[in-house]
PDB file of C-alpha atoms and ligand atoms in Angstrom:
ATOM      1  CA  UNK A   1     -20.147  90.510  56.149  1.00  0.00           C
ATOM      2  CA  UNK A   2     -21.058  92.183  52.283  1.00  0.00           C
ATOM      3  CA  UNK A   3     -18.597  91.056  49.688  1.00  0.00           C
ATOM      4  CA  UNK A   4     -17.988  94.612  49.453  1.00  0.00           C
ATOM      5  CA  UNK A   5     -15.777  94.241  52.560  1.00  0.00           C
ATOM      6  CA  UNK A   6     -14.283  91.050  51.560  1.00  0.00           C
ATOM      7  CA  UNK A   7     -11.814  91.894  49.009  1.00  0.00           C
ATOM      8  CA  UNK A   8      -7.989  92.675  50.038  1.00  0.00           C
ATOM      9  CA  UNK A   9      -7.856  96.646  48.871  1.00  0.00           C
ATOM     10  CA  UNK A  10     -11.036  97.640  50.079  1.00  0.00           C
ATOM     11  CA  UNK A  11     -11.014 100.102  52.814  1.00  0.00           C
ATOM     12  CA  UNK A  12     -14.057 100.817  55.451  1.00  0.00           C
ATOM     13  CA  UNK A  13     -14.107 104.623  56.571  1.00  0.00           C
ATOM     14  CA  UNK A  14     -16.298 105.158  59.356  1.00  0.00           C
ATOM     15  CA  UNK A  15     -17.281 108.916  58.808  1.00  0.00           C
ATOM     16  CA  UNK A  16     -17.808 109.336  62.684  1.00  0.00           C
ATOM     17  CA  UNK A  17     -13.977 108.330  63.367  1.00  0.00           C
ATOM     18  CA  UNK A  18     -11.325 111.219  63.518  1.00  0.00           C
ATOM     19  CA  UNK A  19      -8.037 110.643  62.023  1.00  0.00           C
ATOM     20  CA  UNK A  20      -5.685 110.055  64.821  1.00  0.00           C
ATOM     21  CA  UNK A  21      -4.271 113.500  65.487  1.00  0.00           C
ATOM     22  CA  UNK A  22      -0.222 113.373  64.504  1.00  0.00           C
ATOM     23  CA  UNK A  23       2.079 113.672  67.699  1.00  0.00           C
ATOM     24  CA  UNK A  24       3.440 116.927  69.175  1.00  0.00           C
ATOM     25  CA  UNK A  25       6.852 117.823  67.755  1.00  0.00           C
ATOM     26  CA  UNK A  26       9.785 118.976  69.604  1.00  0.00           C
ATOM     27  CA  UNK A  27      13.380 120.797  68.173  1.00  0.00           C
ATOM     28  CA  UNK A  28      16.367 119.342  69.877  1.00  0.00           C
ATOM     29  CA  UNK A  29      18.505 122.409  70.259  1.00  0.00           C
ATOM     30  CA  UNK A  30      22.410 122.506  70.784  1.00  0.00           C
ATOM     31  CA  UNK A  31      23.901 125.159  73.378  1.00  0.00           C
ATOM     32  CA  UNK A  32      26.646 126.639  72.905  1.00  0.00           C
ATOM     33  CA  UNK A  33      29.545 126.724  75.403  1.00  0.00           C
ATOM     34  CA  UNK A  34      33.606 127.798  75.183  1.00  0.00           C
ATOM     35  CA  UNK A  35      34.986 124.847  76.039  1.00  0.00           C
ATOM     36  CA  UNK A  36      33.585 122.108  73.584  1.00  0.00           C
ATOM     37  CA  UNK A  37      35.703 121.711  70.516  1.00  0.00           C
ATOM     38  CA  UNK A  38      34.222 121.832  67.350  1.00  0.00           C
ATOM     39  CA  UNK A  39      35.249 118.645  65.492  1.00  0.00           C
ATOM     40  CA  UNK A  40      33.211 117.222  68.627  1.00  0.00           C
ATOM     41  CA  UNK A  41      30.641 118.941  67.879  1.00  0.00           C
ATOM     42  CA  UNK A  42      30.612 117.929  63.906  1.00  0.00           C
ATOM     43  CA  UNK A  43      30.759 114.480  64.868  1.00  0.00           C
ATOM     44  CA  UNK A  44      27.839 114.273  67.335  1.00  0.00           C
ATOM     45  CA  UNK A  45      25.354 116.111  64.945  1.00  0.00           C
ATOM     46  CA  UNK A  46      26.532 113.290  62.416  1.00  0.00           C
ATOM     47  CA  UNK A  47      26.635 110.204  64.949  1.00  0.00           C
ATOM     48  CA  UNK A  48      23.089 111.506  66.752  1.00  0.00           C
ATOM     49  CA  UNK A  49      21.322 113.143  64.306  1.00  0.00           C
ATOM     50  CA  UNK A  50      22.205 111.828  60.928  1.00  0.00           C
ATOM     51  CA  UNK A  51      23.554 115.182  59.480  1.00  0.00           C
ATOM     52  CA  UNK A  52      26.181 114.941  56.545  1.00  0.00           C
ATOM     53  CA  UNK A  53      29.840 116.942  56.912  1.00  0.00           C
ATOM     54  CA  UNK A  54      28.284 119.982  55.413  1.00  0.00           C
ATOM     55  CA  UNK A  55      25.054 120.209  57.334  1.00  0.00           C
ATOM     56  CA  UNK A  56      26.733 118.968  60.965  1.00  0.00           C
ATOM     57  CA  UNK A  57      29.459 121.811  60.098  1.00  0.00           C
ATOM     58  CA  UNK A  58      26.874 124.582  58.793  1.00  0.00           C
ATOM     59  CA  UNK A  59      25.201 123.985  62.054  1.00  0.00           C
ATOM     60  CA  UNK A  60      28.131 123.955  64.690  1.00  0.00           C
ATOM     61  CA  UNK A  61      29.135 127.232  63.101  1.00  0.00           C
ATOM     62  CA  UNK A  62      25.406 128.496  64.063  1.00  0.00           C
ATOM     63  CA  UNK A  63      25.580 127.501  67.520  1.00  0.00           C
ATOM     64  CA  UNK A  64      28.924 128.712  67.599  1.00  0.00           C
ATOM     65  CA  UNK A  65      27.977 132.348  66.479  1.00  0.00           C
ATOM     66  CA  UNK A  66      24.701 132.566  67.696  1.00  0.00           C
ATOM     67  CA  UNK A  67      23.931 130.202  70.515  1.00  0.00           C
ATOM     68  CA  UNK A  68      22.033 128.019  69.764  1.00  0.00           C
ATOM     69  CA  UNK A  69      21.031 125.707  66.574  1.00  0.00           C
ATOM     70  CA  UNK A  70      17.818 123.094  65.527  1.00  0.00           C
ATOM     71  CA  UNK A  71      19.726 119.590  65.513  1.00  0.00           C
ATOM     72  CA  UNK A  72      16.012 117.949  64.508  1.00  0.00           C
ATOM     73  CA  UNK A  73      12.665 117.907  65.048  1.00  0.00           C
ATOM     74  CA  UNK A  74      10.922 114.885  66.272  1.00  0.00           C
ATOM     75  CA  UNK A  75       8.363 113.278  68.526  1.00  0.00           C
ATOM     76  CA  UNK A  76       8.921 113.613  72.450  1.00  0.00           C
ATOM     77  CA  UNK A  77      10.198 110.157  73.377  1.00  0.00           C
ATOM     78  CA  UNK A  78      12.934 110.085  70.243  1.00  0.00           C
ATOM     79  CA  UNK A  79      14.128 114.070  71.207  1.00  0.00           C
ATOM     80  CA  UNK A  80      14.489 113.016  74.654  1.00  0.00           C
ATOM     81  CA  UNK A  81      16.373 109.648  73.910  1.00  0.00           C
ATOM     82  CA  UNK A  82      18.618 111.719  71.620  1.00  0.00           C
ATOM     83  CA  UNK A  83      19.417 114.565  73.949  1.00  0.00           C
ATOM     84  CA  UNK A  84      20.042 111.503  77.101  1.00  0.00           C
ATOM     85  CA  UNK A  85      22.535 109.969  74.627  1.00  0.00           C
ATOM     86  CA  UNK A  86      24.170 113.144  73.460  1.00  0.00           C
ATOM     87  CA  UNK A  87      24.682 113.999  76.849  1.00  0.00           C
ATOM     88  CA  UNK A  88      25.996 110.402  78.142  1.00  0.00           C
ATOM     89  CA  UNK A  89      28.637 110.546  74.632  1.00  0.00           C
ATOM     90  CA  UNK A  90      29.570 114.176  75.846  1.00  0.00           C
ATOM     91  CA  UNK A  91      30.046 113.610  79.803  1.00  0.00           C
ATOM     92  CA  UNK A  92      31.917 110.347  79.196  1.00  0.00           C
ATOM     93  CA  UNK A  93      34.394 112.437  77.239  1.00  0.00           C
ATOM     94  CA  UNK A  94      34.553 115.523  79.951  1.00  0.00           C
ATOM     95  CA  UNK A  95      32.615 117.654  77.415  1.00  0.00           C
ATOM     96  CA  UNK A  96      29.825 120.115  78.809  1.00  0.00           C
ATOM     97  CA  UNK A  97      28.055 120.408  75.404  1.00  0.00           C
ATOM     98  CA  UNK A  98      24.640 120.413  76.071  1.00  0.00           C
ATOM     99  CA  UNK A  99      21.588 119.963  73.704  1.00  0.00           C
ATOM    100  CA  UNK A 100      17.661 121.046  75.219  1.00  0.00           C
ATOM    101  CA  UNK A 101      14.552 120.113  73.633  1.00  0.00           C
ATOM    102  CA  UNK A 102      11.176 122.667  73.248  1.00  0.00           C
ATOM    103  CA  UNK A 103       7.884 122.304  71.601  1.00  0.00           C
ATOM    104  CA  UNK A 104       8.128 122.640  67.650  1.00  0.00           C
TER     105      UNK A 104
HETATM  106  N1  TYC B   1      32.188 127.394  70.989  1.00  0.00           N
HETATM  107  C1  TYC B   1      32.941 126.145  70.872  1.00  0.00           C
HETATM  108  C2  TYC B   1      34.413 126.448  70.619  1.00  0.00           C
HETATM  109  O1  TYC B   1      34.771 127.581  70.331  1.00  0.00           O
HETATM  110  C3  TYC B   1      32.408 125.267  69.746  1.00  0.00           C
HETATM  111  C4  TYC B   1      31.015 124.806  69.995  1.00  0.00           C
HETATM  112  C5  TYC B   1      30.097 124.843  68.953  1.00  0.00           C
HETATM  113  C6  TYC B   1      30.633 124.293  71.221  1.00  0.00           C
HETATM  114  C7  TYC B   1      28.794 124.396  69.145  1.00  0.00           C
HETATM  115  C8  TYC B   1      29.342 123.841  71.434  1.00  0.00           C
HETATM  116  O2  TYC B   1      27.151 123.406  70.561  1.00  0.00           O
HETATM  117  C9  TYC B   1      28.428 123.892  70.391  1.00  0.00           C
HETATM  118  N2  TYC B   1      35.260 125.441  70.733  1.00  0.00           N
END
């Protein structure tokens, strides 16, 4: 191997390699429904999806008035994960808030 190669910072670019292509992106989206109370809702957008007080309550209110609402956008296998565990911490507590995911 050259010395060129040798040294700890020195990267080798081979010019026929692509750059891995970045993963498709999904948005988790929260449904709205009538029966779900709100505070419920403000907590799961913090607990699940790492929203602040302002930002989980900002987006309840949007799903609340117009349907639906972004939670996050994210590769497949973490919006699926997130949506399965929102809607384990919702049945468990007789809630029918549901959350769907579609491509970014
Ligand atoms: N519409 C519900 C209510 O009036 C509140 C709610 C908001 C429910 C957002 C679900 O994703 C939701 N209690």
């Amino acid at each position: 191997m050259s010395t060129r190669h040798d040294t700890q910072h020195d990267l080798v670019v081979d010019p026929e390699v692509a750059p891995p292509e970045p993963p498709p992106m999904y948005q988790v989206v929260l449904l709205n429904d009538d029966y779900t109370p709100m505070e419920f809702v403000v907590k799961v957008l913090q607990k699940f999806f790492g929203k602040n007080a302002e930002q989980a309550t900002r987006i309840m209110l949007q799903v609340h008035h117009e349907g639906r609402g972004v939670c996050g956008v994210y590769p497949r296998d973490i919006a699926s994960t997130r949506i399965a565990l929102v809607s384990q911490y919702a049945q468990a507590r007789q809630h029918p808030l549901q959350c769907i995911m579609e491509p970014a």
